[in-house]
Short mmCIF file of C-alpha atoms in Angstrom, two decimals:
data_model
loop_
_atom_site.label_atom_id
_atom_site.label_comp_id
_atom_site.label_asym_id
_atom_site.label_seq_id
_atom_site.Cartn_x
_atom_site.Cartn_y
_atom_site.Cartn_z
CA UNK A 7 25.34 17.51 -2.35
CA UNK A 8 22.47 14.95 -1.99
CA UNK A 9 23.61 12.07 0.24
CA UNK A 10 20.61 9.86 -0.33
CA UNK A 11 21.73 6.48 -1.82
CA UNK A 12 22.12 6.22 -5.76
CA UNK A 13 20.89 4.91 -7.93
CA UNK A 14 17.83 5.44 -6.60
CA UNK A 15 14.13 6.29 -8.00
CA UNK A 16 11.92 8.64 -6.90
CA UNK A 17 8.06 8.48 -6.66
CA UNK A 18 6.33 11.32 -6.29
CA UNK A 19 2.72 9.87 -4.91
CA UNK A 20 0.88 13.01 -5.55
CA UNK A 21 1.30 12.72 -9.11
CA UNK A 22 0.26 9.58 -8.96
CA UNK A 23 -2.93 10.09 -7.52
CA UNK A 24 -3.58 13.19 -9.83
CA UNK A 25 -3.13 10.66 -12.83
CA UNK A 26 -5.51 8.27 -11.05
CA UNK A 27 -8.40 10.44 -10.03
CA UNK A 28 -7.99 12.60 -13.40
CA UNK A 29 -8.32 8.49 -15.57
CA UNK A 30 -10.85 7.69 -13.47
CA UNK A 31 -13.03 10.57 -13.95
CA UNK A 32 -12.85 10.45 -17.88
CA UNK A 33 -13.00 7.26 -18.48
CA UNK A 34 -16.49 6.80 -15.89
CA UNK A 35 -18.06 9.50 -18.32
CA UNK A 36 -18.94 7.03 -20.37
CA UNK A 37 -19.19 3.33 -18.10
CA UNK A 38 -15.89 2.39 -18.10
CA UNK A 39 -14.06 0.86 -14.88
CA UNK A 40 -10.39 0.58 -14.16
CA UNK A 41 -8.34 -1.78 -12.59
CA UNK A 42 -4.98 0.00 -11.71
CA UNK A 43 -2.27 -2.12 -12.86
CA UNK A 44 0.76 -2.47 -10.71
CA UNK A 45 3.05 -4.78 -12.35
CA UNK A 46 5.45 -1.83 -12.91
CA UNK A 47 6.17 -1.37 -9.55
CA UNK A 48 5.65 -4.73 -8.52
CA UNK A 49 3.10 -4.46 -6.62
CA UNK A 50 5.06 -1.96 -4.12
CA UNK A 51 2.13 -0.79 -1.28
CA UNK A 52 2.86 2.31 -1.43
CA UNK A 53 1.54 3.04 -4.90
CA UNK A 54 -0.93 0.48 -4.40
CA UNK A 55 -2.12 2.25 -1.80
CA UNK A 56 -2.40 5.90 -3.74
CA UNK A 57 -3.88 4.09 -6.23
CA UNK A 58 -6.79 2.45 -4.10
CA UNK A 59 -6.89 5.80 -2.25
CA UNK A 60 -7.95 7.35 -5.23
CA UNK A 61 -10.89 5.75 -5.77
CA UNK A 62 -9.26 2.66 -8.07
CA UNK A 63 -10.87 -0.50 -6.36
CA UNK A 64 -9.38 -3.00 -8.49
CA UNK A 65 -5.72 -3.69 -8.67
CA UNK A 66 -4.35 -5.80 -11.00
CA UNK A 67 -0.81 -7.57 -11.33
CA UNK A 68 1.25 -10.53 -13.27
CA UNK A 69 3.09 -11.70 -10.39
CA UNK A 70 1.09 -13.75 -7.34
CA UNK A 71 3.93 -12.90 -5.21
CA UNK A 72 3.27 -8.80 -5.50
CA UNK A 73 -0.46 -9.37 -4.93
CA UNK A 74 0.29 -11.59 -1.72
CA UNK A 75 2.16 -8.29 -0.78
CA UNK A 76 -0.23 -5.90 -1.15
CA UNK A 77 -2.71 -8.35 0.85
CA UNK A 78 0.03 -8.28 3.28
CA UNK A 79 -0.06 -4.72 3.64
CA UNK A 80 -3.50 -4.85 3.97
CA UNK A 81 -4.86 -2.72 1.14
CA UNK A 82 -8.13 -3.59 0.52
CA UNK A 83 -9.32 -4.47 -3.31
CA UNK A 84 -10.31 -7.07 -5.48
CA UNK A 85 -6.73 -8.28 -6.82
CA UNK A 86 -6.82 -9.53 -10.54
CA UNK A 87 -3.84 -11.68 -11.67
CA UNK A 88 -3.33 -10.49 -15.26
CA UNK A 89 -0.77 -13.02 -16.42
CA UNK A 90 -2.67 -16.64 -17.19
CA UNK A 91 -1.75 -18.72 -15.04
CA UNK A 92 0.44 -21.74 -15.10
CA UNK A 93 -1.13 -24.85 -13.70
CA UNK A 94 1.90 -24.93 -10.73
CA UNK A 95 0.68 -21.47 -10.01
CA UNK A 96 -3.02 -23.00 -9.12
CA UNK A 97 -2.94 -23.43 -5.83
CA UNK A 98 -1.21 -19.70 -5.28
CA UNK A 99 -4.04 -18.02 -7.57
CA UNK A 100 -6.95 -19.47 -5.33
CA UNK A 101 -5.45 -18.43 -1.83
CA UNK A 102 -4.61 -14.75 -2.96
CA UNK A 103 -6.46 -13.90 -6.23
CA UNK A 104 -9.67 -12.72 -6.44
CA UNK A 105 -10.30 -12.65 -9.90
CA UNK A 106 -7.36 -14.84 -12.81
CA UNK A 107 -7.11 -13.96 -16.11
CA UNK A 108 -7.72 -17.85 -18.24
CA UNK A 109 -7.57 -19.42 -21.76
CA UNK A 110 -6.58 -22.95 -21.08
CA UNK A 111 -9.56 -25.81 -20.11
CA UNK A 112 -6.91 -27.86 -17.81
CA UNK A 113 -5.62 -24.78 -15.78
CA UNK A 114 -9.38 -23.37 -15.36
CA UNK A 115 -10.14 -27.37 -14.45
CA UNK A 116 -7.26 -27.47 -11.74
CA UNK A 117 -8.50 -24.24 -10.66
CA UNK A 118 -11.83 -25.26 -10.14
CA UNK A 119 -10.41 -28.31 -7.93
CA UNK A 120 -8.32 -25.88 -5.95
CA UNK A 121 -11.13 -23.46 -5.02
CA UNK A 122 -13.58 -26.60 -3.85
CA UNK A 123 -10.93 -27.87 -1.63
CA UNK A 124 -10.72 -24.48 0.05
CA UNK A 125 -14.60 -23.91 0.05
CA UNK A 126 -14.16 -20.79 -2.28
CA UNK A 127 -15.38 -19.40 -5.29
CA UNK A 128 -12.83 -18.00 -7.84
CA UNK A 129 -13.48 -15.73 -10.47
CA UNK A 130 -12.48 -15.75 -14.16
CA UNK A 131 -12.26 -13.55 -17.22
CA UNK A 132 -11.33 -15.61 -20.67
CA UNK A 133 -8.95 -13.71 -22.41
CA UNK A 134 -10.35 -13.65 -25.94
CA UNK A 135 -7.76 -14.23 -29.08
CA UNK A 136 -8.34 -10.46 -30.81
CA UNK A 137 -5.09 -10.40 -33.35
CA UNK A 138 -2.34 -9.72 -30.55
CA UNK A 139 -1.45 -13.46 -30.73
CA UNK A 140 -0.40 -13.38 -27.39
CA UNK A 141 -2.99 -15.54 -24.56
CA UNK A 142 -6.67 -16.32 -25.92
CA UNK A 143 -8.88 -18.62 -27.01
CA UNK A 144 -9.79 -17.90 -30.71
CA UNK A 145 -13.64 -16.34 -30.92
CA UNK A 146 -14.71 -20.09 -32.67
CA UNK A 147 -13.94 -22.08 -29.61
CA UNK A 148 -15.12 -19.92 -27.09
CA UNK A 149 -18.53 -20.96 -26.64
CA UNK A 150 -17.32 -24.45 -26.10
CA UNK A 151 -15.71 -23.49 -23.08
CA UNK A 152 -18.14 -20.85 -21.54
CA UNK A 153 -20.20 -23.93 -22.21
CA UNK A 154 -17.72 -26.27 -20.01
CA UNK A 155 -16.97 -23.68 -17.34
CA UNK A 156 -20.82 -22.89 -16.94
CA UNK A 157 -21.01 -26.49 -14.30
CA UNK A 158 -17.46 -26.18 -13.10
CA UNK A 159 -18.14 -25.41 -8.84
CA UNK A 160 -15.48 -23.46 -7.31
CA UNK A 161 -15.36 -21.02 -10.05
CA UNK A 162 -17.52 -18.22 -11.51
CA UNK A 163 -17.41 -16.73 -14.63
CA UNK A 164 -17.21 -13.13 -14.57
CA UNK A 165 -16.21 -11.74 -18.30
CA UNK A 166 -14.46 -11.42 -21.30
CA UNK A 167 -11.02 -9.57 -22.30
CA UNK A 168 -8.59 -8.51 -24.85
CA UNK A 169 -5.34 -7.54 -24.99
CA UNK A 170 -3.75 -5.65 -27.88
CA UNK A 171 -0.76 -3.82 -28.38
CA UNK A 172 1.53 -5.63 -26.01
CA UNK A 173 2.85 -8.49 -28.34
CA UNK A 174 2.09 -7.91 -31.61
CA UNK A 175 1.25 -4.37 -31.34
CA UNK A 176 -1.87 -4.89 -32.88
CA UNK A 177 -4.18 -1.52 -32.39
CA UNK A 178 -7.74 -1.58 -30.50
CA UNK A 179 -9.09 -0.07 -33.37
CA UNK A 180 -13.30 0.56 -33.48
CA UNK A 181 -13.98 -2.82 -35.55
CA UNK A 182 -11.88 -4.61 -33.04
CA UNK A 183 -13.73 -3.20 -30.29
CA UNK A 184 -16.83 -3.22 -31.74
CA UNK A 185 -16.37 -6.74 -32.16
CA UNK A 186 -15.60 -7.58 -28.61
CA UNK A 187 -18.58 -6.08 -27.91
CA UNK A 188 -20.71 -8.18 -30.44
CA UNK A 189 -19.08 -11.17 -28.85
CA UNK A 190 -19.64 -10.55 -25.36
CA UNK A 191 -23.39 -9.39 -25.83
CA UNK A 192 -23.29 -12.95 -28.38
CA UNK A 193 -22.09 -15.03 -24.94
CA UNK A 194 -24.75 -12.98 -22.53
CA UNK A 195 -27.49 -13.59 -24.63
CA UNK A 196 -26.95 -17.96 -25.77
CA UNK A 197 -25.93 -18.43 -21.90
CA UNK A 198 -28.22 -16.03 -19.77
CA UNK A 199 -25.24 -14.26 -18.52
CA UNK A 200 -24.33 -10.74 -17.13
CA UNK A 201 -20.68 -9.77 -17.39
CA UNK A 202 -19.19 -7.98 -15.34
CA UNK A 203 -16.25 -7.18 -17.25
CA UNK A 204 -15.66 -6.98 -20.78
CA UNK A 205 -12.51 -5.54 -20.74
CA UNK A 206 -11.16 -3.68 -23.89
CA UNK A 207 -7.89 -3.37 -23.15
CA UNK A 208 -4.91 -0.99 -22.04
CA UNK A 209 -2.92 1.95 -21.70
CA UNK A 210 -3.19 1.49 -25.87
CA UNK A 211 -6.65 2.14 -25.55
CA UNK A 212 -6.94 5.91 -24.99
CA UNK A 213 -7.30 7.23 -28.65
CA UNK A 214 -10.05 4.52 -29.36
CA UNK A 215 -11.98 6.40 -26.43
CA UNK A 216 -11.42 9.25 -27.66
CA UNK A 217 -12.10 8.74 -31.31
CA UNK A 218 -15.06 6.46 -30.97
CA UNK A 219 -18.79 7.41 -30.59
CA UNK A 220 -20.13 4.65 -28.93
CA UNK A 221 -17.95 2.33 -27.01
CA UNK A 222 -20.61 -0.50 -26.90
CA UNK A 223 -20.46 -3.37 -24.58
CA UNK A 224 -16.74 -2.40 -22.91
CA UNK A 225 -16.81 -1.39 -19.42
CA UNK A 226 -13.28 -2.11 -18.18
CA UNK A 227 -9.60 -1.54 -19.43
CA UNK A 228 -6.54 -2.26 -17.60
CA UNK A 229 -4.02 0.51 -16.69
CA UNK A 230 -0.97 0.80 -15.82
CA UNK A 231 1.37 3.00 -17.64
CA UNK A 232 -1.12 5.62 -18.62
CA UNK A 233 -1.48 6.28 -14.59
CA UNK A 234 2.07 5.62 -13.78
CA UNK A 235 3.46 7.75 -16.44
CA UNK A 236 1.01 9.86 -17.98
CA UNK A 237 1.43 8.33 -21.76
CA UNK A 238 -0.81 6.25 -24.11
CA UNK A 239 0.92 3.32 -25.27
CA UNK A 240 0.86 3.07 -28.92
CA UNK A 241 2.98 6.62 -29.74
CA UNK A 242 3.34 7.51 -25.94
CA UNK A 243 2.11 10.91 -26.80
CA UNK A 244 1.65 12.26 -23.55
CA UNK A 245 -2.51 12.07 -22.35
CA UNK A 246 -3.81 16.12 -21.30
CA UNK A 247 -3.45 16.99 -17.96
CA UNK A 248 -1.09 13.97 -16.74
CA UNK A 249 1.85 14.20 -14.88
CA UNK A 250 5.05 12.35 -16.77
CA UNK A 251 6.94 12.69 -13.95
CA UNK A 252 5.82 11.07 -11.26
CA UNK A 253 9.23 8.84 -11.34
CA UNK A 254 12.30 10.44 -11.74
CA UNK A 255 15.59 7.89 -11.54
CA UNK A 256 18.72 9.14 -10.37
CA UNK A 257 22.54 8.37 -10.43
CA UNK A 258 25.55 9.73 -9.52
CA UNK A 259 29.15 10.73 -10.94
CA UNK A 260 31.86 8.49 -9.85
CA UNK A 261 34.37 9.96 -12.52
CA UNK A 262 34.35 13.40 -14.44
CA UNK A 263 37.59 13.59 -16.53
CA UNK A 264 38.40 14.93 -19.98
CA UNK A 265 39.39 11.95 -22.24
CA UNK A 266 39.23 10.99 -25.89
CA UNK A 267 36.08 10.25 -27.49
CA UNK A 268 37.85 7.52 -29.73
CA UNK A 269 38.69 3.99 -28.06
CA UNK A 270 42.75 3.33 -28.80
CA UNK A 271 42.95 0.00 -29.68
CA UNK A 272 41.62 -2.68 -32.22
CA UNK A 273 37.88 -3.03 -31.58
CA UNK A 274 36.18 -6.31 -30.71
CA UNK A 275 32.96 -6.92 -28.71
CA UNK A 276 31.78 -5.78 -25.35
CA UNK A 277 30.57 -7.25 -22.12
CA UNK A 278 26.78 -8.13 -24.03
CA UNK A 279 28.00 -9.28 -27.37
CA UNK A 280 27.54 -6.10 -29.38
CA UNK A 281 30.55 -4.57 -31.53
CA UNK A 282 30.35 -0.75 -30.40
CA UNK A 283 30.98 2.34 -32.65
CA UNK A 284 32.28 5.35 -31.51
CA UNK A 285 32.18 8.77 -33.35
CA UNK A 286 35.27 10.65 -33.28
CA UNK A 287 34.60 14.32 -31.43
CA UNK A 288 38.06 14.70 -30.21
CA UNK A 289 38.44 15.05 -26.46
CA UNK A 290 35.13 15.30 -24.68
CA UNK A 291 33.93 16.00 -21.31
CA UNK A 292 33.51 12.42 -20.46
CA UNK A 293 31.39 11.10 -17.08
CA UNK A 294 30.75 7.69 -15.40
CA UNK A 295 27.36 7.47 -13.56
CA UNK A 296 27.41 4.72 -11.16
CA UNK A 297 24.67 2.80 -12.82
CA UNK A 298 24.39 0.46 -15.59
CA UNK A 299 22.58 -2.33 -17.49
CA UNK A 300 22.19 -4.92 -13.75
CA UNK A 301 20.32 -1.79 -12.24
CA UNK A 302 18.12 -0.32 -14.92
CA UNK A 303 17.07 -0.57 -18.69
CA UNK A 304 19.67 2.34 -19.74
CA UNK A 305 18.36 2.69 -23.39
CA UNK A 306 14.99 4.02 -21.64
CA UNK A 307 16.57 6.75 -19.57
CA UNK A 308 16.46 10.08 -21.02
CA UNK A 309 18.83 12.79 -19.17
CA UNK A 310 16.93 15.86 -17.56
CA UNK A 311 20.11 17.71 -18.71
CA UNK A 312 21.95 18.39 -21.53
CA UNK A 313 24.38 15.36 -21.84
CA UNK A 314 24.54 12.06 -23.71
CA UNK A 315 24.46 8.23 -22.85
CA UNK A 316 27.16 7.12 -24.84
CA UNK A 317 26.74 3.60 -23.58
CA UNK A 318 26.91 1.48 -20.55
CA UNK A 319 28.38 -1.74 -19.16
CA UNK A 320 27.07 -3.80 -16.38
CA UNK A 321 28.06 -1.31 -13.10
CA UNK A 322 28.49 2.07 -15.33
CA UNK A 323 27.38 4.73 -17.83
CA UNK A 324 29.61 6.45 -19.78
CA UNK A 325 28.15 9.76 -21.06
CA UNK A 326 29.49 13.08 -22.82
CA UNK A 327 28.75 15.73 -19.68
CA UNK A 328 29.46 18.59 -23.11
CA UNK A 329 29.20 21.96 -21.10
CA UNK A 330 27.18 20.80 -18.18
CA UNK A 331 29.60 21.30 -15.11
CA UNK A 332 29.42 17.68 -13.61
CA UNK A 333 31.86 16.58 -10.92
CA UNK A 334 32.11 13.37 -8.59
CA UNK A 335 29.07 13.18 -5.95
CA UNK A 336 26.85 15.32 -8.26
CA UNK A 337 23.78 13.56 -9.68
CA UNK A 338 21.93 13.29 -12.82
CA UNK A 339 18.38 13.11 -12.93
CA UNK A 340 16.89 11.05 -15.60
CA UNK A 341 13.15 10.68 -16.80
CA UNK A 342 12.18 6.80 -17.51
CA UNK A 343 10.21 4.75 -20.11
CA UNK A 344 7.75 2.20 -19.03
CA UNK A 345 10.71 -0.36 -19.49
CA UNK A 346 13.18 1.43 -17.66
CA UNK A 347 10.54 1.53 -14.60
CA UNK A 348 9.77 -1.95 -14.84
CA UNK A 349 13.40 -2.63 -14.84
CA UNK A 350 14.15 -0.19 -11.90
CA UNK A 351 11.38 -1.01 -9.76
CA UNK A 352 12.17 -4.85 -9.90
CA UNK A 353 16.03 -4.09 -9.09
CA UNK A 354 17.46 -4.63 -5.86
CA UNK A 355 20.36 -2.22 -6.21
CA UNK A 356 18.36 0.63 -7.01
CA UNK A 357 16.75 2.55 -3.85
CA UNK A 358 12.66 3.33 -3.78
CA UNK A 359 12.69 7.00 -2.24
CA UNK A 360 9.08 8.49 -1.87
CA UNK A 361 8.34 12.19 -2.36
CA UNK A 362 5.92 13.63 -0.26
CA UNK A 363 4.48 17.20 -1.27
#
């Protein structure tokens, strides 16, 4: 019997590192940079610091309060705060980010104040409005603002990006790409500028680099659950020579007992609101993990053995152990979507245990 705490998740940083060095190397075959996205694992130094390790010199996360930890923990890269930020958030993004993610004139204006007052000089990337409809400025009114940053002291502007697939789900396809590209070289050429970044994306991006001859003006995508789990994002077919299993989550059995797979009783709803349905297989092997939906996303777990979730409540899973041979203090390994990881990572009941080959 294990006697580590459970629930508890383990990283495996080797993995990690493969996945890292192995991105890296393919996608710098053809001039694109990554910034390793931590948001995931919010901004835990460990993996930040496999990741930088690695050769990934640009780390990228939503929350200012994961980046101030990794600066805490003194790993050394440009930090890029992904989420735009809200103008309360100002003052936070100029003492700890390097480089903010913007699409709104009065936040980039309060940021420019912000950075003067401290004597420094922030940079931005405009998210650009590609079809996602989640944050950018539409294509029409961009050159307004590159216009109205251009004077601003206290910031610099360093490039253009895109997001796709996150909100609507729209695909980086080859015109959409191709058009970010048009854009960007557009900007460079009407303002004298040199972009550093002109970032194409995500983990959604992989089969557009793949498929596409020439991938034009990009030089920068954003990663995070490509590295982290080995996956693209818009089928999460798993990417050639990636690990998928650099996190594995764990639980353990608190109750193995043989019981009916039927509910006795008239049926109403359940702790979240939902009216369950049950199917009746007589009586089943049936198991309580010691986890449930406070701890972890459960509809993202997928058992490493051959049972089934049959649901979950706040504190427990219920599952159908069929043949497996589970009693109380065994544990159940379970591989994890990027949801589940998110979910686990930011939980304080689960336990962070790191593997070390």
């Amino acid at each position: 019997m294990n006697h580590s705490f459970t629930p508890r998740i383990e990283i495996d940083s080797a993995k990690i590192s493969h996945n890292a060095e192995t991105l890296l190397r393919m996608f710098e075959t053809r001039g694109i940079g990554m910034m390793g996205v931590t948001k995931a694992v919010c901004g835990d130094p460990a993996v930040a610091r496999v990741l930088v390790q690695a050769g990934i010199q640009t780390l990228a996360d939503s929350k200012i309060s994961n980046i101030k930890k990794m600066r805490d923990a003194n790993i050394e890269a440009d930090y890029v705060l992904l989420k735009i930020p809200a103008i309360r958030e100002v003052e936070g993004v100029t003492e700890y980010v390097d480089i903010s993610m913007q699409s709104e004139w009065s936040v980039i204006e309060r940021t420019s104040q912000s950075a003067v007052r401290k004597h420094r000089v922030h940079k931005i990337i405009l998210m650009v409005e590609m079809g996602d409809l989640r944050e950018g400025i539409l294509p029409k009114d961009l050159y307004e603002m590159v216009e109205n940053i251009l004077p601003l002291p206290g910031v610099q502007l360093v490039g253009i990006a895109a997001n796709f697939a996150c909100f609507g789900g729209v695909k980086p396809s080859n015109d959409k790409l191709a058009a970010l590209s048009r854009l960007a070289a557009d900007l460079e050429s009407t303002f004298s500028l040199s972009f550093d970044y002109i970032s194409g994306g995500n983990s959604a991006n992989y089969q557009w680099f793949m498929d596409v001859d020439d991938v034009g003006k990009v030089n920068n995508l954003r990663l995070g659950e490509s590295i982290l789990l080995g996956v693209e994002t818009l089928e999460r077919k798993v990417i050639p020579k990636l690990y998928t299993n650099a996190f594995t989550f764990i639980s353990e059995v608190v109750e193995a007992k043989r019981k009916p797979s039927l509910p006795n009783g008239e049926i109403g709803q359940d702790t979240f609101g939902n009216t369950p349905s049950f199917q009746d297989k007589g009586l089943m092997n049936r198991v309580i993990l010691g986890v449930g939906n406070q701890d972890v996303l459960i509809a993202g777990l997928t058992p490493l053995i051959d049972v089934e979730i049959l649901g979950a409540s706040s504190d427990h899973m219920v599952v159908d152990a069929k043949e497996s041979d589970l009693h109380v203090g065994d544990e159940v390994a379970f591989q994890l979507s990027y949801g589940a990881l998110l979910s686990a990572m930011t939980s304080p009941y689960v336990t962070k245990s790191y593997v070390t080959n």
